[in-house]
């Protein structure tokens, strides 16, 4: 969570400087800066995810050196899951804080003809990002651990695609549907990389 907060702080600082140094009356430029800020924030988040992996790898090596049996008490797969959850929860928390700040009244959603589903779709978008960060953490760490750089690239591309799809709003179908499809694909991929199988899933669903 701390690493995600640091990445957000740095990306916010860069975007703030860019906005202050530009003409606020130039709407196309301001929109371009917003797109740049979002894409830069995504890349910075993934860079900090990699730095966090390197830090955890050093920590595991230290734990192995100190342990009596030469084994780490926690696996890199468990750390990947926890790291993904931490990234996701902080991302979701800040999304909801921004949403609640916009909701300070008085007012009525959609009074000027806009969609009345703004808060509902924002909640669904926050939920999918929390799950995606969890799955991305597993995929990203697996790619780093096994030197599969295409897995890391896939995570970055998916993150950019989901963040970029939000620019389709207020056409919420254009952001929610692709995001949930990517979440399903990332979930299945992370499940398989974690050692899951169709047989295990069947046993789980049948409570065996």
XYZ file of N, CA and C in Angstrom:
624
model
N 0.828 -1.201 0.000
C 0.000 0.000 0.000
C 0.870 1.262 0.000
N 1.960 1.202 0.781
C 2.864 2.358 0.837
C 3.505 2.619 -0.513
N 3.919 1.571 -1.198
C 4.553 1.743 -2.506
C 3.558 2.336 -3.505
N 2.304 1.922 -3.437
C 1.309 2.493 -4.336
C 1.096 3.974 -4.030
N 1.085 4.318 -2.738
C 0.902 5.718 -2.348
C 2.055 6.591 -2.840
N 3.274 6.052 -2.771
C 4.431 6.817 -3.251
C 4.334 7.046 -4.755
N 3.922 6.020 -5.498
C 3.770 6.175 -6.946
C 2.696 7.201 -7.269
N 1.605 7.202 -6.491
C 0.540 8.188 -6.702
C 1.033 9.597 -6.400
N 1.815 9.742 -5.341
C 2.348 11.056 -4.967
C 3.235 11.614 -6.071
N 4.130 10.780 -6.605
C 5.046 11.247 -7.648
C 4.306 11.593 -8.934
N 3.365 10.744 -9.341
C 2.618 11.014 -10.571
C 1.734 12.253 -10.410
N 1.168 12.447 -9.221
C 0.354 13.643 -8.969
C 1.208 14.903 -9.026
N 2.420 14.798 -8.511
C 3.331 15.944 -8.528
C 3.694 16.327 -9.952
N 4.000 15.337 -10.791
C 4.335 15.609 -12.191
C 3.160 16.232 -12.917
N 1.953 15.674 -12.697
C 0.769 16.209 -13.357
C 0.467 17.627 -12.875
N 0.633 17.900 -11.593
C 0.378 19.236 -11.035
C 1.314 20.271 -11.652
N 2.587 19.901 -11.777
C 3.551 20.829 -12.383
C 3.207 21.077 -13.843
N 2.816 20.027 -14.566
C 2.473 20.177 -15.978
C 1.256 21.068 -16.167
N 0.262 20.926 -15.297
C -0.947 21.750 -15.403
C -0.644 23.204 -15.083
N 0.137 23.457 -14.035
C 0.462 24.820 -13.646
C 1.328 25.523 -14.686
N 2.130 24.742 -15.414
C 3.011 25.334 -16.421
C 2.326 25.531 -17.761
N 1.061 25.113 -17.894
C 0.342 25.213 -19.161
C -0.768 26.247 -19.066
N -1.393 26.504 -20.195
C -2.496 27.473 -20.269
C -3.797 26.787 -19.852
N -4.430 27.201 -18.733
C -5.663 26.543 -18.294
C -6.843 26.756 -19.237
N -6.744 27.746 -20.111
C -7.853 28.010 -21.050
C -7.782 27.144 -22.299
N -6.669 26.474 -22.499
C -6.506 25.591 -23.656
C -7.078 24.213 -23.315
N -8.352 24.009 -23.642
C -9.030 22.773 -23.265
C -8.420 21.523 -23.915
N -8.105 21.543 -25.222
C -7.461 20.348 -25.808
C -6.147 19.998 -25.120
N -5.366 21.027 -24.755
C -4.099 20.778 -24.065
C -4.341 20.182 -22.689
N -5.339 20.698 -21.970
C -5.645 20.187 -20.638
C -6.117 18.731 -20.696
N -6.896 18.405 -21.719
C -7.334 17.018 -21.880
C -6.143 16.113 -22.206
N -5.247 16.620 -23.046
C -4.046 15.852 -23.368
C -3.176 15.634 -22.137
N -3.082 16.655 -21.280
C -2.306 16.508 -20.047
C -2.954 15.501 -19.104
N -4.294 15.471 -19.096
C -4.992 14.500 -18.258
C -4.704 13.072 -18.727
N -4.754 12.869 -20.045
C -4.439 11.545 -20.591
C -2.989 11.172 -20.284
N -2.095 12.133 -20.461
C -0.690 11.892 -20.127
C -0.522 11.540 -18.654
N -1.243 12.256 -17.777
C -1.147 12.000 -16.347
C -1.605 10.603 -15.977
N -2.684 10.142 -16.590
C -3.201 8.808 -16.301
C -2.217 7.740 -16.783
N -1.741 7.867 -18.015
C -0.821 6.873 -18.558
C 0.498 6.860 -17.780
N 0.986 8.046 -17.418
C 2.233 8.126 -16.646
C 2.053 7.502 -15.271
N 0.880 7.715 -14.665
C 0.596 7.125 -13.357
C 0.578 5.600 -13.423
N 0.009 5.055 -14.494
C -0.020 3.600 -14.662
C 1.396 3.041 -14.758
N 2.215 3.660 -15.597
C 3.594 3.188 -15.767
C 4.386 3.307 -14.469
N 4.124 4.380 -13.712
C 4.825 4.557 -12.447
C 4.381 3.521 -11.412
N 3.099 3.190 -11.409
C 2.603 2.151 -10.502
C 3.281 0.810 -10.786
N 3.396 0.488 -12.071
C 4.024 -0.784 -12.425
C 5.521 -0.767 -12.122
N 6.147 0.398 -12.265
C 7.567 0.509 -11.909
C 7.755 0.275 -10.410
N 6.853 0.811 -9.596
C 6.948 0.610 -8.156
C 6.564 -0.821 -7.772
N 5.716 -1.467 -8.569
C 5.431 -2.880 -8.317
C 6.704 -3.707 -8.522
N 7.486 -3.339 -9.548
C 8.746 -4.039 -9.801
C 9.749 -3.772 -8.674
N 9.832 -2.519 -8.224
C 10.732 -2.202 -7.115
C 10.335 -2.954 -5.858
N 9.030 -3.108 -5.644
C 8.565 -3.838 -4.477
C 8.932 -5.320 -4.580
N 8.843 -5.851 -5.801
C 9.263 -7.246 -5.998
C 10.737 -7.421 -5.652
N 11.571 -6.486 -6.116
C 13.002 -6.587 -5.830
C 13.272 -6.501 -4.326
N 12.527 -5.640 -3.644
C 12.684 -5.511 -2.202
C 12.285 -6.803 -1.489
N 11.163 -7.392 -1.903
C 10.718 -8.640 -1.292
C 11.700 -9.778 -1.573
N 12.288 -9.775 -2.758
C 13.263 -10.818 -3.099
C 14.462 -10.738 -2.154
N 14.917 -9.517 -1.867
C 16.016 -9.349 -0.921
C 15.602 -9.801 0.476
N 14.339 -9.509 0.837
C 13.853 -9.905 2.157
C 13.802 -11.425 2.288
N 13.365 -12.107 1.222
C 13.305 -13.572 1.255
C 14.699 -14.163 1.390
N 15.666 -13.588 0.663
C 17.041 -14.081 0.774
C 17.567 -13.922 2.199
N 17.188 -12.817 2.853
C 17.597 -12.619 4.242
C 16.939 -13.609 5.176
N 15.639 -13.901 4.942
C 14.933 -14.872 5.773
C 15.510 -16.273 5.609
N 15.883 -16.613 4.388
C 16.474 -17.934 4.137
C 17.816 -18.057 4.842
N 18.590 -16.975 4.809
C 19.909 -17.012 5.452
C 19.792 -17.156 6.966
N 18.709 -16.617 7.549
C 18.546 -16.669 8.993
C 17.827 -17.923 9.475
N 17.111 -18.601 8.584
C 16.332 -19.765 8.992
C 17.234 -20.975 9.222
N 16.772 -21.877 10.071
C 17.558 -23.055 10.403
C 17.522 -24.114 9.309
N 16.389 -24.215 8.613
C 16.255 -25.245 7.583
C 16.557 -24.743 6.181
N 16.952 -23.465 6.071
C 17.287 -22.922 4.769
C 16.097 -22.645 3.883
N 14.894 -22.545 4.489
C 13.672 -22.274 3.722
C 13.011 -20.996 4.238
N 12.399 -20.267 3.349
C 11.692 -19.051 3.731
C 10.325 -19.414 4.306
N 9.899 -18.745 5.391
C 8.591 -19.046 5.971
C 7.426 -18.581 5.111
N 7.707 -17.773 4.122
C 6.656 -17.287 3.235
C 7.154 -17.355 1.801
N 6.302 -17.766 0.897
C 6.701 -17.939 -0.497
C 6.500 -16.649 -1.281
N 7.143 -16.572 -2.430
C 6.998 -15.397 -3.293
C 5.586 -15.317 -3.843
N 4.916 -16.472 -4.006
C 3.531 -16.474 -4.479
C 2.607 -15.829 -3.457
N 2.827 -16.121 -2.179
C 2.019 -15.496 -1.129
C 2.276 -13.996 -1.074
N 3.536 -13.613 -1.224
C 3.866 -12.188 -1.225
C 3.245 -11.477 -2.416
N 3.203 -12.153 -3.556
C 2.590 -11.557 -4.747
C 1.116 -11.281 -4.516
N 0.445 -12.232 -3.882
C -0.981 -12.058 -3.597
C -1.201 -10.895 -2.636
N -0.414 -10.854 -1.561
C -0.561 -9.789 -0.570
C -0.233 -8.423 -1.184
N 0.816 -8.374 -2.001
C 1.186 -7.116 -2.652
C 0.080 -6.631 -3.579
N -0.519 -7.566 -4.333
C -1.625 -7.192 -5.221
C -2.817 -6.675 -4.462
N -3.139 -7.325 -3.334
C -4.261 -6.864 -2.505
C -3.972 -5.469 -1.950
N -2.736 -5.243 -1.514
C -2.375 -3.925 -0.993
C -2.516 -2.840 -2.040
N -2.018 -3.092 -3.243
C -2.166 -2.133 -4.334
C -3.643 -1.888 -4.633
N -4.417 -2.979 -4.681
C -5.826 -2.857 -5.027
C -6.630 -2.095 -3.996
N -6.411 -2.392 -2.721
C -7.179 -1.731 -1.674
C -6.876 -0.238 -1.601
N -5.614 0.138 -1.768
C -5.282 1.564 -1.741
C -5.829 2.271 -2.969
N -5.786 1.595 -4.110
C -6.369 2.169 -5.316
C -7.870 2.373 -5.150
N -8.546 1.361 -4.589
C -9.980 1.473 -4.359
C -10.322 2.541 -3.336
N -9.515 2.642 -2.273
C -9.770 3.644 -1.235
C -9.696 5.053 -1.808
N -8.675 5.323 -2.620
C -8.532 6.658 -3.190
C -9.617 6.933 -4.228
N -10.037 5.896 -4.949
C -11.135 6.081 -5.907
C -12.410 6.487 -5.185
N -12.684 5.834 -4.062
C -13.900 6.150 -3.320
C -13.810 7.511 -2.641
N -12.604 7.887 -2.182
C -12.434 9.215 -1.578
C -12.727 10.303 -2.600
N -12.183 10.144 -3.815
C -12.452 11.125 -4.869
C -13.932 11.164 -5.218
N -14.560 9.997 -5.225
C -15.983 9.916 -5.544
C -16.822 10.604 -4.481
N -16.513 10.344 -3.216
C -17.256 10.968 -2.129
C -17.032 12.483 -2.099
N -15.835 12.923 -2.478
C -15.576 14.362 -2.540
C -16.446 15.022 -3.607
N -16.634 14.328 -4.742
C -17.512 14.852 -5.787
C -18.975 14.806 -5.377
N -19.313 13.941 -4.412
C -20.709 13.756 -4.028
C -21.173 14.760 -2.987
N -20.260 15.610 -2.475
C -20.671 16.600 -1.489
C -21.719 17.517 -2.091
N -22.844 17.586 -1.438
C -24.017 18.276 -1.977
C -24.023 19.761 -1.668
N -25.201 20.358 -1.863
C -26.432 19.715 -2.352
C -26.429 19.571 -3.863
N -27.234 18.667 -4.347
C -27.327 18.458 -5.791
C -28.043 17.166 -6.104
N -28.366 16.984 -7.369
C -29.037 15.779 -7.838
C -28.264 15.222 -9.014
N -27.903 13.940 -8.942
C -27.145 13.311 -10.016
C -27.990 13.273 -11.284
N -27.415 13.745 -12.378
C -28.115 13.719 -13.660
C -29.061 14.864 -13.892
N -29.027 15.901 -13.056
C -29.985 16.996 -13.192
C -29.786 17.784 -14.480
N -28.575 17.769 -15.006
C -28.297 18.481 -16.259
C -28.302 17.547 -17.463
N -28.955 16.403 -17.333
C -29.053 15.465 -18.450
C -27.973 14.419 -18.491
N -27.060 14.467 -17.514
C -26.016 13.445 -17.459
C -26.580 12.138 -16.912
N -25.772 11.073 -17.002
C -26.212 9.773 -16.540
C -26.412 9.768 -15.027
N -27.486 9.153 -14.580
C -27.754 9.009 -13.149
C -27.037 7.795 -12.558
N -26.316 7.068 -13.382
C -25.621 5.862 -12.933
C -24.168 6.129 -12.580
N -23.812 7.396 -12.418
C -22.407 7.751 -12.195
C -21.840 7.058 -10.961
N -22.521 7.154 -9.829
C -21.993 6.588 -8.591
C -22.015 5.061 -8.624
N -23.048 4.487 -9.216
C -23.133 3.030 -9.296
C -22.017 2.461 -10.170
N -21.813 3.058 -11.335
C -20.767 2.561 -12.230
C -19.373 2.817 -11.651
N -19.230 3.920 -10.926
C -17.941 4.186 -10.283
C -17.631 3.136 -9.227
N -18.658 2.684 -8.505
C -18.455 1.631 -7.511
C -18.037 0.324 -8.181
N -18.689 -0.008 -9.301
C -18.329 -1.228 -10.024
C -16.919 -1.117 -10.600
N -16.527 0.078 -11.047
C -15.191 0.269 -11.600
C -14.132 0.143 -10.505
N -14.450 0.672 -9.321
C -13.535 0.544 -8.194
C -13.343 -0.918 -7.820
N -14.442 -1.678 -7.806
C -14.368 -3.087 -7.454
C -13.495 -3.867 -8.444
N -13.681 -3.605 -9.733
C -12.918 -4.355 -10.726
C -11.437 -4.011 -10.647
N -11.108 -2.775 -10.306
C -9.697 -2.399 -10.182
C -9.038 -3.070 -8.978
N -9.791 -3.237 -7.884
C -9.242 -3.934 -6.725
C -8.903 -5.377 -7.089
N -9.841 -6.053 -7.754
C -9.587 -7.433 -8.176
C -8.451 -7.503 -9.187
N -8.431 -6.566 -10.135
C -7.392 -6.593 -11.162
C -6.004 -6.401 -10.568
N -5.870 -5.485 -9.627
C -4.561 -5.283 -9.000
C -4.101 -6.554 -8.285
N -5.047 -7.283 -7.674
C -4.698 -8.535 -7.012
C -4.177 -9.549 -8.021
N -4.883 -9.688 -9.131
C -4.459 -10.644 -10.164
C -3.184 -10.177 -10.849
N -3.076 -8.881 -11.092
C -1.868 -8.351 -11.727
C -0.642 -8.587 -10.847
N -0.806 -8.485 -9.534
C 0.308 -8.741 -8.641
C 0.841 -10.158 -8.798
N -0.075 -11.133 -8.909
C 0.328 -12.527 -9.084
C 1.021 -12.715 -10.425
N 0.438 -12.157 -11.481
C 1.017 -12.304 -12.823
C 2.377 -11.607 -12.914
N 2.456 -10.408 -12.364
C 3.685 -9.618 -12.454
C 4.825 -10.310 -11.712
N 4.565 -10.773 -10.494
C 5.606 -11.427 -9.722
C 6.025 -12.741 -10.364
N 5.067 -13.450 -10.948
C 5.409 -14.694 -11.631
C 6.311 -14.413 -12.828
N 6.006 -13.355 -13.569
C 6.843 -12.982 -14.701
C 8.248 -12.597 -14.282
N 8.357 -11.857 -13.165
C 9.677 -11.476 -12.668
C 10.447 -12.687 -12.171
N 9.749 -13.592 -11.494
C 10.405 -14.748 -10.894
C 10.946 -15.704 -11.945
N 10.219 -15.847 -13.060
C 10.612 -16.815 -14.091
C 11.169 -16.134 -15.350
N 11.460 -14.839 -15.250
C 12.049 -14.085 -16.364
C 11.162 -14.118 -17.605
N 9.869 -14.130 -17.401
C 8.922 -14.083 -18.520
C 8.470 -12.635 -18.695
N 9.251 -11.900 -19.477
C 8.992 -10.470 -19.600
C 7.704 -10.195 -20.342
N 7.228 -11.145 -21.140
C 5.971 -10.939 -21.842
C 4.795 -10.938 -20.868
N 4.908 -11.638 -19.743
C 3.862 -11.580 -18.726
C 3.818 -10.202 -18.070
N 4.995 -9.653 -17.806
C 5.061 -8.304 -17.245
C 4.483 -7.293 -18.224
N 4.852 -7.448 -19.498
C 4.321 -6.549 -20.533
C 2.803 -6.660 -20.631
N 2.278 -7.887 -20.510
C 0.825 -8.089 -20.574
C 0.129 -7.366 -19.437
N 0.723 -7.395 -18.234
C 0.135 -6.686 -17.098
C 0.101 -5.186 -17.354
N 1.201 -4.643 -17.858
C 1.268 -3.208 -18.134
C 0.247 -2.819 -19.206
N 0.151 -3.627 -20.255
C -0.805 -3.334 -21.332
C -2.236 -3.390 -20.818
N -2.555 -4.409 -19.999
C -3.905 -4.501 -19.433
C -4.215 -3.308 -18.543
N -3.233 -2.892 -17.751
C -3.428 -1.743 -16.867
C -3.673 -0.472 -17.677
N -2.895 -0.285 -18.738
C -3.091 0.878 -19.611
C -4.450 0.825 -20.298
N -4.867 -0.376 -20.727
C -6.151 -0.524 -21.424
C -7.315 -0.202 -20.504
N -7.277 -0.705 -19.275
C -8.371 -0.448 -18.332
C -8.432 1.037 -17.970
N -7.282 1.625 -17.699
C -7.262 3.054 -17.362
C -7.681 3.903 -18.554
N -7.230 3.531 -19.751
C -7.605 4.278 -20.945
C -9.078 4.158 -21.283
N -9.692 3.011 -20.925
C -11.116 2.827 -21.235
C -12.000 3.786 -20.463
N -11.503 4.325 -19.338
C -12.322 5.262 -18.562
C -12.558 6.569 -19.305
N -11.751 6.847 -20.332
C -11.974 8.057 -21.124
C -13.186 7.916 -22.041
N -13.753 6.693 -22.101
C -15.005 6.495 -22.842
C -16.209 7.021 -22.075
N -16.048 7.231 -20.769
C -17.156 7.728 -19.953
C -17.552 9.133 -20.411
N -18.861 9.469 -20.335
C -19.962 8.773 -19.667
C -20.600 7.614 -20.436
N -19.952 7.109 -21.474
C -20.426 5.878 -22.099
C -19.859 4.723 -21.276
N -20.542 4.415 -20.170
C -19.986 3.508 -19.173
C -19.847 2.082 -19.685
N -20.628 1.719 -20.676
C -20.490 0.373 -21.241
C -19.109 0.207 -21.869
N -18.578 1.298 -22.406
C -17.268 1.246 -23.058
C -16.120 1.047 -22.098
N -16.337 1.282 -20.794
C -15.270 1.078 -19.808
C -15.523 -0.143 -18.929
N -16.773 -0.353 -18.532
C -17.069 -1.457 -17.613
C -16.958 -2.822 -18.281
N -17.538 -2.964 -19.471
C -17.550 -4.269 -20.134
C -16.136 -4.755 -20.450
N -15.278 -3.945 -21.108
C -13.907 -4.420 -21.356
C -13.127 -4.694 -20.069
N -13.367 -3.885 -19.034
C -12.641 -4.063 -17.777
C -13.008 -5.388 -17.115
N -14.300 -5.729 -17.138
C -14.716 -6.986 -16.516
C -14.288 -8.196 -17.343
N -14.227 -8.038 -18.658
C -13.717 -9.124 -19.492
C -12.230 -9.357 -19.214
N -11.473 -8.272 -19.082
C -10.055 -8.395 -18.747
C -9.866 -8.975 -17.345
N -10.776 -8.609 -16.429
C -10.682 -9.162 -15.084
C -10.887 -10.677 -15.096
N -11.853 -11.141 -15.879
C -12.103 -12.583 -15.976
C -10.893 -13.300 -16.565
N -10.295 -12.709 -17.602
C -9.111 -13.321 -18.218
C -7.935 -13.319 -17.249
N -7.723 -12.203 -16.543
C -6.618 -12.125 -15.588
C -6.831 -13.082 -14.425
N -8.082 -13.248 -13.993
C -8.382 -14.167 -12.889
C -8.064 -15.605 -13.278
N -8.488 -16.004 -14.476
C -8.213 -17.366 -14.941
C -6.712 -17.593 -15.106
N -6.025 -16.602 -15.636
C -4.571 -16.710 -15.834
C -3.848 -16.826 -14.497
N -4.206 -15.967 -13.544
C -3.569 -16.011 -12.226
C -3.885 -17.321 -11.505
N -5.089 -17.826 -11.693
C -5.478 -19.095 -11.067
C -4.619 -20.243 -11.583
N -4.387 -20.265 -12.885
C -3.578 -21.332 -13.473
C -2.117 -21.213 -13.053
N -1.598 -19.975 -12.999
C -0.207 -19.782 -12.599
C 0.015 -20.136 -11.127
N -1.051 -20.038 -10.336
C -0.945 -20.347 -8.912
C -1.071 -21.833 -8.622
N -1.196 -22.630 -9.680
C -1.297 -24.076 -9.500
C -2.702 -24.612 -9.568
N -3.659 -23.779 -9.927
C -5.037 -24.221 -10.024
C -5.288 -25.024 -11.287
N -6.370 -25.787 -11.263
C -6.751 -26.599 -12.416
C -8.266 -26.676 -12.484
N -8.744 -27.154 -13.613
C -10.187 -27.305 -13.777
C -10.739 -28.331 -12.785
N -9.959 -29.368 -12.500
C -10.399 -30.388 -11.551
C -10.518 -29.817 -10.138
N -9.543 -28.998 -9.740
C -9.603 -28.363 -8.422
C -10.801 -27.427 -8.314
N -11.059 -26.691 -9.389
C -12.189 -25.775 -9.388
C -13.504 -26.549 -9.273
N -13.588 -27.663 -9.967
C -14.794 -28.493 -9.908
C -15.002 -29.040 -8.492
N -13.922 -29.470 -7.872
C -14.033 -29.969 -6.493
C -14.467 -28.873 -5.538
N -13.960 -27.658 -5.768
C -14.335 -26.539 -4.913
C -15.822 -26.205 -5.069
N -16.298 -26.152 -6.299
C -17.697 -25.820 -6.534
C -18.639 -26.904 -5.989
N -18.175 -28.163 -6.007
C -18.993 -29.274 -5.486
C -18.743 -29.521 -4.005
N -17.895 -28.653 -3.376
C -17.591 -28.760 -1.947
C -17.018 -30.132 -1.592
N -16.158 -30.648 -2.434
C -15.537 -31.940 -2.160
C -14.174 -31.751 -1.496
